[in-house]
Short mmCIF file of C-alpha atoms in Angstrom, two decimals:
data_model
loop_
_atom_site.label_atom_id
_atom_site.label_comp_id
_atom_site.label_asym_id
_atom_site.label_seq_id
_atom_site.Cartn_x
_atom_site.Cartn_y
_atom_site.Cartn_z
CA MET Y 98 -19.17 4.99 -15.18
CA THR Y 99 -18.14 9.36 -15.74
CA ALA Y 100 -19.05 11.71 -17.59
CA GLU Y 101 -16.06 12.15 -19.83
CA TYR Y 102 -13.69 8.89 -21.00
CA SER Y 103 -11.92 7.60 -18.91
CA ALA Y 104 -9.08 6.59 -21.59
CA GLY Y 105 -11.89 7.40 -25.07
CA SER Y 106 -10.76 3.41 -25.80
CA ARG Y 107 -12.85 2.00 -29.33
CA LEU Y 108 -14.20 -0.51 -26.62
CA GLU Y 109 -14.40 2.02 -23.94
CA LYS Y 110 -16.81 4.57 -26.48
CA ILE Y 111 -18.61 1.41 -27.62
CA PHE Y 112 -19.85 0.62 -23.44
CA ARG Y 113 -20.58 4.08 -22.95
CA SER Y 114 -23.11 4.21 -26.72
CA GLY Y 115 -25.37 1.61 -24.18
CA GLN Y 116 -24.22 -1.00 -27.68
CA LYS Y 117 -23.67 -5.16 -26.47
CA ALA Y 118 -19.66 -4.92 -27.37
CA LEU Y 119 -18.09 -7.94 -28.52
CA THR Y 120 -13.98 -8.60 -28.18
CA GLY Y 121 -11.67 -11.72 -29.41
CA GLU Y 122 -8.92 -12.92 -27.96
CA CYS Y 123 -5.21 -13.48 -30.07
CA GLY Y 124 -2.39 -15.14 -28.65
CA PRO Y 125 1.08 -14.73 -29.17
CA PRO Y 126 3.64 -17.05 -30.80
CA ARG Y 127 5.55 -19.40 -28.59
CA GLY Y 128 8.62 -17.78 -30.52
CA CYS Y 129 9.09 -14.51 -33.60
CA ASP Y 130 6.53 -15.15 -36.26
CA VAL Y 131 5.05 -12.28 -36.49
CA ASP Y 132 3.29 -12.79 -39.74
CA HIS Y 133 1.57 -15.60 -38.29
CA PHE Y 134 0.00 -13.19 -35.49
CA LYS Y 135 -1.01 -10.86 -37.87
CA HIS Y 136 -2.87 -14.15 -39.77
CA LYS Y 137 -5.05 -15.12 -36.40
CA ALA Y 138 -5.36 -11.76 -36.14
CA SER Y 139 -6.22 -10.80 -38.91
CA PHE Y 140 -9.42 -12.80 -38.96
CA LEU Y 141 -10.42 -10.59 -36.80
CA LYS Y 142 -10.16 -7.77 -38.06
CA GLY Y 143 -13.33 -5.66 -38.88
CA ASN Y 144 -15.64 -9.23 -36.64
CA VAL Y 145 -15.07 -7.97 -33.18
CA ASP Y 146 -14.14 -4.12 -31.20
CA ALA Y 147 -11.52 -5.24 -29.75
CA VAL Y 148 -8.53 -7.86 -29.08
CA ASN Y 149 -7.04 -8.90 -25.88
CA VAL Y 150 -3.73 -10.30 -25.82
CA THR Y 151 -2.81 -12.92 -23.46
CA ASP Y 152 0.19 -12.56 -21.41
CA ASN Y 153 1.92 -15.60 -21.32
CA GLN Y 154 -1.00 -17.18 -21.22
CA THR Y 155 -0.54 -20.55 -18.84
CA ALA Y 156 2.53 -19.90 -17.68
CA VAL Y 157 4.00 -20.47 -21.63
CA VAL Y 158 6.62 -18.33 -22.51
CA ARG Y 159 4.89 -16.36 -25.57
CA PHE Y 160 5.90 -12.94 -27.25
CA CYS Y 161 5.39 -10.35 -25.31
CA SER Y 162 1.60 -8.27 -24.70
CA MET Y 163 2.57 -4.84 -25.32
CA ALA Y 164 4.04 -5.99 -28.51
CA ALA Y 165 1.72 -7.93 -29.77
CA ALA Y 166 -0.33 -5.40 -28.81
CA LYS Y 167 1.47 -1.86 -30.21
CA ILE Y 168 1.18 -5.24 -34.32
CA LEU Y 169 -2.43 -5.05 -33.21
CA LEU Y 170 -2.34 -0.76 -33.19
CA GLU Y 171 -0.22 -0.83 -36.05
CA MET Y 172 -3.00 -3.29 -38.14
CA GLY Y 173 -6.14 -0.84 -37.25
CA VAL Y 174 -7.29 -3.58 -34.50
CA GLU Y 175 -7.57 -1.84 -30.74
CA PRO Y 176 -6.12 -3.88 -28.53
CA VAL Y 177 -6.83 -5.23 -24.45
CA MET Y 178 -3.68 -6.37 -23.14
CA GLN Y 179 -3.68 -8.26 -20.31
CA MET Y 180 -0.84 -7.74 -18.03
CA VAL Y 181 0.14 -10.60 -14.99
CA THR Y 182 1.73 -10.22 -12.06
CA ARG Y 183 3.36 -12.82 -11.78
CA ASP Y 184 6.20 -12.46 -13.93
CA MET Y 185 6.94 -8.54 -12.89
CA ASN Y 186 6.71 -6.54 -9.38
CA ARG Y 187 5.77 -3.46 -9.10
CA ILE Y 188 8.29 -1.71 -11.23
CA GLY Y 189 8.63 -3.89 -13.75
CA LEU Y 190 4.54 -3.70 -13.46
CA GLN Y 191 4.07 -0.18 -13.62
CA SER Y 192 6.94 0.48 -16.31
CA ASN Y 193 5.18 -1.45 -18.19
CA ILE Y 194 1.83 1.02 -17.75
CA LEU Y 195 3.32 3.75 -18.72
CA GLY Y 196 5.29 2.21 -22.17
CA ALA Y 197 1.59 0.81 -23.08
CA ALA Y 198 0.34 3.59 -22.90
CA ALA Y 199 2.03 5.99 -24.40
CA LEU Y 200 2.73 3.14 -27.60
CA GLY Y 201 -1.37 4.19 -26.99
CA ILE Y 202 -2.69 1.30 -25.57
CA LYS Y 203 -5.78 2.01 -24.05
CA ASN Y 204 -7.31 -1.13 -23.20
CA LEU Y 205 -5.57 -2.93 -20.45
CA LEU Y 206 -6.47 -6.11 -18.51
CA CYS Y 207 -5.39 -6.55 -14.76
CA LEU Y 208 -4.40 -10.59 -13.75
CA THR Y 209 -2.28 -12.07 -11.47
CA GLY Y 210 -1.83 -15.47 -14.25
CA ASP Y 211 -1.45 -18.59 -13.81
CA HIS Y 212 0.71 -20.12 -11.78
CA GLN Y 213 4.45 -21.05 -13.93
CA SER Y 214 3.69 -24.45 -12.00
CA PHE Y 215 1.62 -25.45 -15.30
CA GLY Y 216 3.53 -23.67 -17.84
CA ASP Y 217 6.96 -24.30 -19.98
CA HIS Y 218 8.73 -23.01 -17.80
CA PRO Y 219 7.93 -25.01 -13.90
CA GLN Y 220 11.22 -24.61 -12.36
CA ALA Y 221 10.78 -21.10 -12.63
CA LYS Y 222 10.88 -18.08 -9.56
CA ASN Y 223 7.38 -16.51 -9.93
CA VAL Y 224 6.93 -12.96 -8.21
CA HIS Y 225 3.26 -11.73 -6.43
CA ASP Y 226 4.43 -8.58 -5.70
CA MET Y 227 0.80 -7.73 -6.12
CA ASP Y 228 -1.93 -9.19 -7.67
CA SER Y 229 -4.47 -8.50 -9.58
CA VAL Y 230 -6.65 -6.18 -8.11
CA MET Y 231 -4.03 -4.50 -6.97
CA LEU Y 232 -2.91 -4.03 -10.54
CA ALA Y 233 -5.97 -2.22 -11.24
CA HIS Y 234 -5.51 0.30 -7.92
CA THR Y 235 -2.14 1.18 -9.43
CA VAL Y 236 -3.47 1.54 -12.81
CA LYS Y 237 -5.99 3.63 -11.40
CA THR Y 238 -3.45 5.30 -9.33
CA MET Y 239 -1.84 6.67 -12.13
CA ARG Y 240 -4.25 7.43 -14.52
CA ASP Y 241 -7.10 9.25 -11.59
CA GLU Y 242 -4.15 10.39 -9.27
CA GLY Y 243 -1.24 11.35 -11.40
CA LYS Y 244 0.58 8.99 -8.15
CA MET Y 245 2.24 5.68 -8.76
CA VAL Y 246 2.70 2.57 -5.97
CA SER Y 247 4.97 4.83 -3.98
CA GLY Y 248 2.98 8.19 -3.95
CA THR Y 249 5.65 9.13 -6.12
CA GLU Y 250 4.14 12.62 -8.84
CA LEU Y 251 4.28 11.12 -12.80
CA GLN Y 252 4.91 13.30 -15.67
CA GLY Y 253 1.54 12.45 -17.90
CA ARG Y 254 -1.19 10.06 -16.97
CA PRO Y 255 -1.67 7.31 -18.53
CA ARG Y 256 -5.33 6.93 -19.84
CA ILE Y 257 -6.21 3.42 -19.53
CA PHE Y 258 -9.89 1.84 -19.91
CA ILE Y 259 -8.74 -0.80 -17.09
CA GLY Y 260 -10.78 -4.17 -17.16
CA ALA Y 261 -10.11 -7.71 -15.50
CA ALA Y 262 -10.96 -11.42 -14.89
CA ALA Y 263 -13.76 -12.86 -13.55
CA ASN Y 264 -14.31 -17.23 -12.77
CA PRO Y 265 -18.26 -17.28 -11.62
CA PHE Y 266 -17.58 -21.05 -11.25
CA ALA Y 267 -14.59 -20.97 -9.19
CA ASP Y 268 -15.06 -21.76 -5.26
CA PRO Y 269 -16.25 -20.96 -2.89
CA GLN Y 270 -19.69 -19.51 -5.00
CA GLU Y 271 -21.49 -17.23 -2.33
CA PHE Y 272 -18.16 -14.82 -2.44
CA ARG Y 273 -16.90 -15.09 -7.30
CA VAL Y 274 -19.61 -11.85 -6.91
CA ILE Y 275 -18.13 -10.28 -4.34
CA ARG Y 276 -14.94 -10.51 -5.32
CA MET Y 277 -15.47 -9.52 -8.81
CA GLY Y 278 -17.07 -6.24 -6.36
CA LYS Y 279 -13.57 -6.22 -4.99
CA LYS Y 280 -12.11 -6.01 -8.31
CA ILE Y 281 -14.07 -2.78 -9.06
CA ALA Y 282 -14.47 -1.12 -6.22
CA ALA Y 283 -9.79 -1.07 -6.56
CA GLY Y 284 -11.01 0.86 -10.29
CA VAL Y 285 -11.70 -1.87 -12.55
CA GLN Y 286 -14.71 -0.84 -16.15
CA PHE Y 287 -15.25 -4.17 -17.63
CA ILE Y 288 -14.71 -7.91 -16.53
CA GLN Y 289 -13.96 -10.88 -19.14
CA THR Y 290 -16.07 -13.87 -16.95
CA GLN Y 291 -13.44 -17.30 -17.52
CA CYS Y 292 -15.27 -19.90 -20.45
CA ILE Y 293 -19.04 -20.21 -19.27
CA TYR Y 294 -20.72 -23.53 -20.24
CA ASN Y 295 -22.90 -23.95 -16.79
CA MET Y 296 -25.58 -21.81 -17.81
CA GLU Y 297 -26.72 -22.20 -14.50
CA ARG Y 298 -24.73 -21.48 -12.73
CA PHE Y 299 -23.63 -18.74 -14.65
CA ARG Y 300 -27.80 -17.21 -14.97
CA LYS Y 301 -26.75 -17.09 -10.51
CA PHE Y 302 -23.88 -15.63 -10.81
CA MET Y 303 -25.04 -12.38 -12.62
CA GLU Y 304 -28.11 -12.00 -10.77
CA MET Y 305 -25.83 -11.98 -7.78
CA ALA Y 306 -23.67 -8.85 -9.84
CA ASN Y 307 -27.22 -6.29 -10.58
CA ASP Y 308 -28.57 -7.87 -6.76
CA MET Y 309 -25.34 -6.03 -5.54
CA GLY Y 310 -25.22 -2.93 -8.16
CA LEU Y 311 -21.91 -4.42 -9.71
CA THR Y 312 -24.01 -3.99 -13.06
CA GLU Y 313 -24.26 -0.86 -12.31
CA LYS Y 314 -20.74 -0.59 -12.21
CA CYS Y 315 -18.55 -1.77 -14.68
CA TYR Y 316 -19.38 -2.87 -17.82
CA ILE Y 317 -19.33 -7.67 -17.39
CA MET Y 318 -18.64 -9.89 -20.83
CA ALA Y 319 -19.65 -13.43 -21.26
CA GLY Y 320 -16.66 -15.43 -22.02
CA ILE Y 321 -16.64 -18.15 -25.00
CA THR Y 322 -15.54 -20.34 -25.80
CA PRO Y 323 -16.94 -22.68 -28.66
CA LEU Y 324 -16.40 -26.53 -28.10
CA LYS Y 325 -13.67 -27.34 -31.27
CA SER Y 326 -14.57 -31.63 -30.71
CA VAL Y 327 -15.94 -33.92 -28.18
CA GLY Y 328 -11.81 -34.51 -26.29
CA MET Y 329 -11.80 -30.53 -25.97
CA ALA Y 330 -15.12 -30.96 -24.26
CA ASN Y 331 -14.09 -33.66 -21.94
CA TYR Y 332 -10.89 -32.45 -21.20
CA MET Y 333 -12.33 -29.23 -20.37
CA LYS Y 334 -15.18 -30.63 -18.13
CA LYS Y 335 -12.90 -33.29 -16.74
CA PHE Y 336 -9.04 -30.87 -15.78
CA VAL Y 337 -10.13 -27.36 -15.97
CA PRO Y 338 -11.15 -26.82 -12.45
CA GLY Y 339 -14.79 -25.56 -12.57
CA LEU Y 340 -15.36 -25.90 -15.63
CA ASP Y 341 -18.53 -28.37 -16.06
CA VAL Y 342 -19.28 -28.77 -19.62
CA PRO Y 343 -22.28 -30.29 -18.91
CA ASP Y 344 -23.25 -32.91 -20.60
CA SER Y 345 -25.73 -31.42 -22.73
CA TYR Y 346 -23.03 -29.93 -24.86
CA ILE Y 347 -21.28 -32.61 -25.46
CA THR Y 348 -24.66 -35.16 -26.59
CA ARG Y 349 -25.18 -33.22 -28.36
CA LEU Y 350 -21.50 -32.98 -30.35
CA LYS Y 351 -21.49 -36.83 -29.85
CA GLY Y 352 -24.41 -36.63 -31.99
CA VAL Y 353 -23.39 -35.42 -34.81
CA PRO Y 354 -21.07 -36.86 -37.27
CA LYS Y 355 -17.64 -36.33 -36.44
CA ASP Y 356 -16.87 -33.77 -40.02
CA LYS Y 357 -19.64 -32.07 -38.70
CA VAL Y 358 -18.82 -31.83 -35.12
CA ALA Y 359 -16.74 -27.83 -35.11
CA ALA Y 360 -19.87 -26.69 -36.60
CA GLU Y 361 -22.77 -27.82 -33.54
CA GLY Y 362 -20.18 -26.55 -31.75
CA ILE Y 363 -20.30 -23.23 -32.98
CA LYS Y 364 -23.92 -24.53 -32.70
CA ILE Y 365 -23.70 -23.94 -29.27
CA ALA Y 366 -21.79 -21.44 -28.98
CA VAL Y 367 -23.93 -19.16 -31.09
CA ASP Y 368 -26.90 -20.42 -28.77
CA GLN Y 369 -25.16 -19.27 -25.61
CA ILE Y 370 -24.05 -15.88 -26.56
CA HIS Y 371 -27.65 -14.86 -27.83
CA GLU Y 372 -28.24 -16.03 -24.50
CA CYS Y 373 -25.77 -14.52 -22.65
CA LEU Y 374 -26.50 -11.51 -23.61
CA ALA Y 375 -30.37 -12.01 -23.59
CA MET Y 376 -29.56 -11.53 -19.37
CA LYS Y 377 -30.30 -8.37 -17.05
CA GLY Y 378 -26.76 -6.73 -16.67
CA ILE Y 379 -24.23 -8.14 -20.38
CA ALA Y 380 -22.82 -5.88 -21.70
CA GLY Y 381 -20.59 -7.69 -24.04
CA ILE Y 382 -19.35 -11.33 -25.44
CA HIS Y 383 -15.53 -12.28 -25.27
CA LEU Y 384 -14.72 -14.89 -27.29
CA MET Y 385 -12.19 -16.35 -26.76
CA ALA Y 386 -11.86 -19.32 -29.64
CA ILE Y 387 -8.58 -20.67 -28.62
CA GLU Y 388 -5.85 -21.39 -32.03
CA TRP Y 389 -9.60 -21.36 -33.01
CA GLU Y 390 -9.78 -17.52 -34.84
CA GLU Y 391 -9.81 -17.90 -38.46
CA ARG Y 392 -13.59 -18.99 -37.36
CA VAL Y 393 -14.13 -16.07 -35.65
CA PRO Y 394 -15.62 -14.13 -38.92
CA GLU Y 395 -18.32 -17.32 -38.71
CA ILE Y 396 -19.25 -16.87 -35.61
CA VAL Y 397 -20.27 -14.00 -35.18
CA GLU Y 398 -22.11 -13.91 -38.37
CA ALA Y 399 -24.51 -16.55 -37.03
CA ALA Y 400 -24.02 -15.10 -34.52
CA GLY Y 401 -26.26 -11.72 -36.35
CA LEU Y 402 -23.24 -9.13 -34.37
CA LEU Y 403 -22.29 -8.13 -37.59
CA PRO Y 404 -21.39 -5.10 -38.97
CA ARG Y 405 -19.34 -3.91 -35.41
CA PRO Y 406 -20.70 -0.56 -34.12
CA VAL Y 407 -19.08 2.74 -35.36
CA VAL Y 408 -17.77 4.87 -33.55
CA ASP Y 409 -15.83 8.60 -33.43
CA MET J 17 10.35 -24.85 14.23
CA VAL J 18 12.91 -25.09 10.93
CA ILE J 19 11.45 -28.39 8.45
CA GLY J 20 14.83 -30.10 6.80
CA GLU J 21 14.81 -32.64 4.79
CA SER J 22 17.40 -35.34 4.12
CA LYS J 23 19.58 -34.96 0.45
CA PRO J 24 20.19 -38.33 -0.98
CA VAL J 25 22.96 -40.50 -0.04
CA ALA J 26 24.59 -40.33 -3.83
CA GLU J 27 25.46 -36.33 -3.44
CA ILE J 28 26.96 -36.26 -0.38
CA LEU J 29 28.48 -38.72 -1.51
CA GLU J 30 29.47 -36.88 -4.69
CA MET J 31 30.57 -33.86 -2.25
CA ILE J 32 33.56 -35.88 -0.18
CA LYS J 33 33.94 -38.04 -2.73
CA ASP J 34 37.91 -36.90 -2.10
CA PHE J 35 38.33 -36.72 1.87
CA LYS J 36 38.31 -39.59 4.13
CA LYS J 37 37.85 -38.59 7.49
CA VAL J 38 34.59 -35.92 7.73
CA VAL J 39 33.02 -34.36 10.36
CA VAL J 40 29.11 -36.24 10.24
CA ALA J 41 27.70 -32.76 13.07
CA GLY J 42 23.73 -33.42 13.45
CA CYS J 43 21.35 -30.87 15.95
CA LYS J 44 19.78 -31.44 18.50
CA GLY J 45 16.92 -28.46 17.63
CA CYS J 46 14.32 -28.70 14.73
CA VAL J 47 15.76 -31.61 12.34
CA THR J 48 16.06 -33.28 15.58
CA VAL J 49 12.06 -33.04 16.81
CA CYS J 50 11.37 -32.91 12.19
CA ASN J 51 13.38 -36.37 12.25
CA VAL J 52 16.27 -35.23 10.38
CA GLY J 53 19.78 -35.01 11.41
CA GLY J 54 19.40 -35.32 15.39
CA GLU J 55 21.95 -38.14 17.06
CA LYS J 56 19.88 -40.57 15.05
CA GLU J 57 20.49 -39.66 12.07
CA VAL J 58 23.56 -38.91 12.59
CA ALA J 59 24.56 -42.50 13.52
CA ILE J 60 22.50 -42.94 10.33
CA LEU J 61 23.91 -40.79 8.21
CA ALA J 62 27.94 -41.95 9.56
CA ALA J 63 27.04 -45.54 8.19
CA GLU J 64 25.50 -45.36 5.25
CA LEU J 65 28.03 -42.94 3.99
CA ARG J 66 30.92 -45.48 5.40
CA ILE J 67 29.16 -48.88 4.12
CA ALA J 68 29.19 -46.79 0.33
CA ARG J 69 32.73 -46.13 0.86
CA LYS J 70 33.74 -49.69 1.62
CA ALA J 71 32.01 -50.71 -1.14
CA ALA J 72 33.44 -48.70 -3.56
CA GLY J 73 37.04 -49.48 -2.21
CA ASN J 74 37.48 -46.54 -0.62
CA ASP J 75 36.85 -46.74 2.50
CA LEU J 76 35.93 -43.65 4.50
CA GLU J 77 36.32 -42.90 8.33
CA THR J 78 33.33 -40.28 10.33
CA LEU J 79 33.83 -38.46 13.66
CA GLU J 80 30.12 -38.34 15.47
CA TYR J 81 28.73 -35.51 17.01
CA THR J 82 24.80 -33.96 17.97
CA CYS J 83 25.69 -30.15 18.53
CA GLU J 84 22.67 -29.16 21.28
CA ARG J 85 22.17 -26.58 18.27
CA GLN J 86 24.04 -25.62 15.39
CA CYS J 87 22.69 -22.40 15.03
CA ASP J 88 24.75 -19.91 18.31
CA PRO J 89 28.47 -20.77 18.02
CA GLU J 90 29.28 -21.92 22.12
CA TYR J 91 27.77 -24.58 20.62
CA ILE J 92 29.05 -25.36 17.16
CA GLU J 93 32.50 -25.54 19.68
CA PRO J 94 32.76 -28.47 21.20
CA LEU J 95 33.63 -29.32 17.00
CA ASP J 96 36.59 -28.33 17.27
CA ASP J 97 38.20 -31.32 18.43
CA LEU J 98 37.19 -33.40 16.07
CA VAL J 99 37.48 -31.03 13.24
CA LYS J 100 41.39 -30.74 13.44
CA ASP J 101 41.42 -34.25 12.48
CA ALA J 102 38.78 -34.34 10.01
CA GLU J 103 39.53 -33.19 6.31
CA ALA J 104 35.85 -31.70 5.74
CA ILE J 105 32.30 -31.47 7.50
CA VAL J 106 28.50 -32.57 6.66
CA SER J 107 26.24 -30.95 8.76
CA ILE J 108 23.55 -32.26 9.19
CA ALA J 109 21.08 -28.93 10.53
CA CYS J 110 19.40 -26.60 9.26
CA SER J 111 20.89 -25.00 6.71
CA VAL J 112 21.83 -22.23 9.33
CA GLY J 113 24.62 -25.03 11.53
CA PRO J 114 26.55 -25.55 8.15
CA GLN J 115 26.90 -22.16 7.58
CA TYR J 116 28.15 -21.46 11.44
CA CYS J 117 30.44 -23.60 10.55
CA THR J 118 32.23 -21.83 8.14
CA ALA J 119 32.09 -19.23 10.31
CA ARG J 120 34.17 -21.49 13.05
CA TYR J 121 36.16 -23.26 11.30
CA PRO J 122 37.78 -21.00 7.19
CA PHE J 123 39.55 -23.96 5.77
CA VAL J 124 37.48 -26.70 6.41
CA PRO J 125 35.45 -27.57 3.10
CA VAL J 126 31.50 -27.49 5.32
CA PHE J 127 28.54 -29.37 3.44
CA PRO J 128 25.56 -29.40 4.54
CA GLY J 129 23.21 -32.94 4.38
CA ILE J 130 19.90 -32.54 4.75
CA ASN J 131 17.78 -28.88 2.21
CA THR J 132 16.34 -27.02 4.51
CA THR J 133 12.32 -27.13 3.35
CA SER J 134 9.93 -24.25 5.15
CA ILE J 135 9.81 -22.66 8.52
CA GLY J 136 6.17 -24.37 9.91
CA GLY J 137 4.92 -27.91 11.93
CA ALA J 138 3.67 -31.43 11.62
CA VAL J 139 0.24 -32.34 11.02
CA GLU J 140 0.90 -35.29 11.69
CA HIS J 141 3.02 -37.81 11.92
CA GLY J 142 5.38 -37.58 9.46
CA VAL J 143 3.66 -34.50 7.71
CA TRP J 144 5.10 -31.49 8.44
CA LYS J 145 3.76 -28.28 6.22
CA GLU J 146 5.03 -25.06 5.89
CA PHE J 147 3.53 -22.51 7.78
CA CYS J 148 5.78 -18.86 7.20
CA GLN J 149 8.09 -17.55 5.31
CA ALA J 150 9.21 -14.94 7.25
CA CYS J 151 7.78 -12.10 5.40
CA GLY J 152 9.27 -9.52 8.84
CA SER J 153 5.65 -8.03 9.45
CA CYS J 154 3.36 -10.97 10.48
CA ILE J 155 0.13 -9.94 8.42
CA ILE J 156 -2.22 -12.76 9.50
CA GLY J 157 -4.28 -11.42 11.96
CA ASP J 158 -5.95 -9.86 8.55
CA PHE J 159 -6.93 -13.27 7.72
CA GLY J 160 -8.52 -15.45 10.72
CA GLY J 161 -5.47 -16.48 11.82
CA LEU J 162 -4.35 -17.89 8.48
CA CYS J 163 -1.15 -16.82 6.77
CA PRO J 164 -2.03 -16.14 2.68
CA ILE J 165 1.42 -15.58 2.01
CA THR J 166 3.71 -19.02 2.55
CA ARG J 167 -0.34 -20.86 2.02
CA CYS J 168 -1.32 -19.04 -1.11
CA ALA J 169 0.75 -20.55 -4.26
CA LYS J 170 -0.01 -16.80 -5.87
CA GLN J 171 0.55 -14.90 -2.54
CA LEU J 172 -2.62 -13.63 -2.88
CA LEU J 173 -4.01 -11.06 -0.70
CA ASN J 174 -7.71 -10.71 -2.24
CA GLY J 175 -8.35 -13.87 -3.21
CA PRO J 176 -9.42 -16.95 -3.61
CA CYS J 177 -8.37 -17.21 -7.30
CA GLY J 178 -10.39 -18.76 -9.76
CA GLY J 179 -7.96 -21.83 -9.14
CA SER J 180 -9.55 -22.96 -5.81
CA SER J 181 -11.57 -25.95 -6.28
CA GLU J 182 -14.03 -27.90 -4.37
CA GLY J 183 -11.90 -26.87 -1.28
CA ILE J 184 -8.54 -27.84 -3.20
CA CYS J 185 -5.98 -25.69 -5.43
CA GLU J 186 -5.63 -26.17 -8.60
CA VAL J 187 -1.31 -25.96 -8.27
CA GLY J 188 -0.57 -29.49 -5.90
CA LYS J 189 -2.02 -32.06 -8.02
CA GLY J 190 -4.96 -31.31 -5.20
CA SER J 191 -2.97 -32.21 -2.39
CA ILE J 192 -3.62 -28.33 -1.18
CA PRO J 193 -5.46 -27.28 0.49
CA CYS J 194 -7.12 -23.25 -0.78
CA ILE J 195 -5.70 -21.23 2.16
CA TRP J 196 -8.61 -18.86 1.15
CA GLN J 197 -11.30 -21.54 1.55
CA LEU J 198 -10.19 -21.61 4.74
CA ILE J 199 -9.64 -17.99 4.64
CA TYR J 200 -12.89 -17.73 3.65
CA ASP J 201 -14.48 -20.76 6.59
CA ARG J 202 -13.04 -19.35 9.49
CA LEU J 203 -14.00 -15.67 9.00
CA LYS J 204 -16.97 -17.23 8.39
CA ASN J 205 -17.33 -18.54 11.77
CA LEU J 206 -15.75 -16.02 13.65
CA GLY J 207 -18.98 -13.46 12.28
CA GLN J 208 -15.90 -10.92 10.53
CA LEU J 209 -17.24 -11.76 6.79
CA HIS J 210 -16.93 -9.08 6.42
CA LYS J 211 -13.52 -8.57 6.11
CA MET J 212 -13.26 -9.94 2.59
CA GLN J 213 -14.25 -7.59 1.15
CA GLU J 214 -11.95 -5.58 2.27
CA VAL J 215 -9.65 -4.44 -1.21
CA LYS J 216 -6.75 -5.41 0.42
CA LEU J 217 -3.29 -3.11 -0.87
CA TYR J 218 0.00 -3.75 -1.16
CA LYS J 219 2.26 -4.65 1.16
CA ASN J 220 5.58 -4.10 2.32
CA TRP J 221 8.10 -6.41 1.48
CA SER J 222 11.03 -3.86 2.64
CA THR J 223 11.17 -7.13 6.65
CA SER J 224 10.66 -9.68 4.12
CA ARG J 225 14.26 -11.00 2.21
CA ASP J 226 13.39 -8.61 -0.82
CA GLY J 227 14.54 -5.95 1.08
CA GLY J 228 18.36 -7.58 1.83
CA LEU J 229 20.11 -9.41 4.54
CA ARG J 230 17.50 -9.69 7.55
CA THR J 231 20.08 -8.35 11.32
CA THR J 232 17.40 -8.68 14.13
CA ILE J 233 18.52 -6.25 17.14
CA ARG J 234 17.72 -6.37 20.91
CA GLU J 235 19.33 -3.09 22.11
CA GLU J 236 18.61 -4.50 25.59
CA LEU J 237 20.56 -7.67 25.35
CA LYS J 238 23.33 -6.57 22.92
CA GLN J 239 26.99 -6.92 25.98
#
C-alpha cells in the first residue's frame, strides 16, 4: 500500500484512512429502463461508500456496467464497475478499461464471470481470452507501467483502484486463500467475498489470510446478502455451490410469523455484519441486497454504519 | 483421436431428400474406433436411409464404401467409381472427410452424416471424452499433465474458480469433474503444489484457431 493513491477513489481513501468501508450493489435492468436503475440506486446513495454495478451477472444480458457506472457518477454515487472476461477478449477489455477511466470511473472489479450456461443465452460463445487474475494484472500494468498487454505504450494511464472477488466456500478449501493471494500478487488491492453464511468457515479463511500476510497487502471486504425468505435460504443452500447456509439461520427465519421473516433476515444480516467487522483483517462490508435495494438504508442503519465517512 | 456422434437419421434424410442415389462413405480411422463411421455404421446408416425412403414411397439407392482414411486424397480415390454413378455423397468420417470429398468431386454435393465432437478418447465402454482443443502450443506440462484449456469450462489458467464444489464443476449439472481439483490433487501427489501459486499470464492464442487457418509444414517431408 504505497503512499500515493493509485486512483484516489472515495473507496480507496476510506480504506487508507483506516475506516471500515461499505459497498453496495445495484444490478442494471434487463432493458434500458434508466429510471428503474436510478430508483434502485437512490436507496444506496449516502448509505454506502460505493456501489458495484454488475456486468451481465449470471450471464443474463443487462445494460452494460460502464453505462451504469456513468449514470451513478452523474447521480453523485461512486461506482465500482464490474468487468468479466467471459464476453470480451484482451482488445475489448483493455479498450473498456481505458474508456472507464476516461469517464472518471475509478474502481474496477476484475471477474471471470459466470458461465453462460447459467444465463439467458446458453448458446452463446464465450471468450475467456483472459481470466480474472490476468485482468487484474492487465489493469495494473496499464496503470503502473503505462503499457498494454502487448507492450504498446499508453498515452495517459488509467487511474484505477483494482478489486476482485474471492469465494471462501468453494473447493479445494485449503486453496481458496492461496488463490486470493494470487489475485493480490497480480495487482488486486481490494477483495469482495462471495456471500457469507458459514461464519465458521469464513473465520478460518480470514485466519489463514492473516497468517499469510494478505490482509496487510489488500483490503478484504466481507460479502453479506440478507436472506429475504425461507425459500431464498433453502435455494442458496441447495443450489449455489459452496453456499452452505447453516440450519440455525433457517430455523431463525422459520421461527417468526410470515410477515416478520424479512425483518428477521435483516437481523441475521446485521448480526453477521457485526461478527465480520470484529474479525481481524476485515476492512469493510460488501452488502449485496439482491433486488432489495430499498431495504439497504434500514440494514445499514440497524448495523450502526451511518453516517458514512467523509473524505476529501 | 477424433470423436464423433451420429446425426439423427431424419436430419440426413432431409439433406438428401432431392436425390435418388447416394454414396455412403465411411472411414477406417478414428470414427471406426469410436463406433460412429466405420464399415458397420456405413451398412447400418445406408439401410436406415433406404428403409425410411421406401416407407415414404420414394426409394433410395445407396452405394457403400469405407475408405482406409478420408483425410488423405489417395484414400478418397477409390470412391471415384461409385461417385460417378451417384447424385450425392454422405460421409460419416469426421468433418475432414466430407471436405476431402468436396475437394475431389467439385460437382457432387457432399453432406456430413456425423457431428465431429472433440479430440479425445474412450474413458469407459461407450463413453468418450474431450481432452484437447488443438490450441497449437501445449502447456499441460505446467498443469500436472492435465489441460485446463480444454477441460475447464472457463479455460482458466489460474483456477479453480468459485464454482468448484467437492471436485465437481458447476457447469454440466454434476457430470463434469473440476479439472482444477484434479490439477491440484495431481500437483500435490507430485510434490509440486507451489506451481498452483504461480500467476499464469496471457496465453498466445495465435497458434490456435484464432490465428487463422493453421497449416503444418514439415519441409523435410515436402516433395
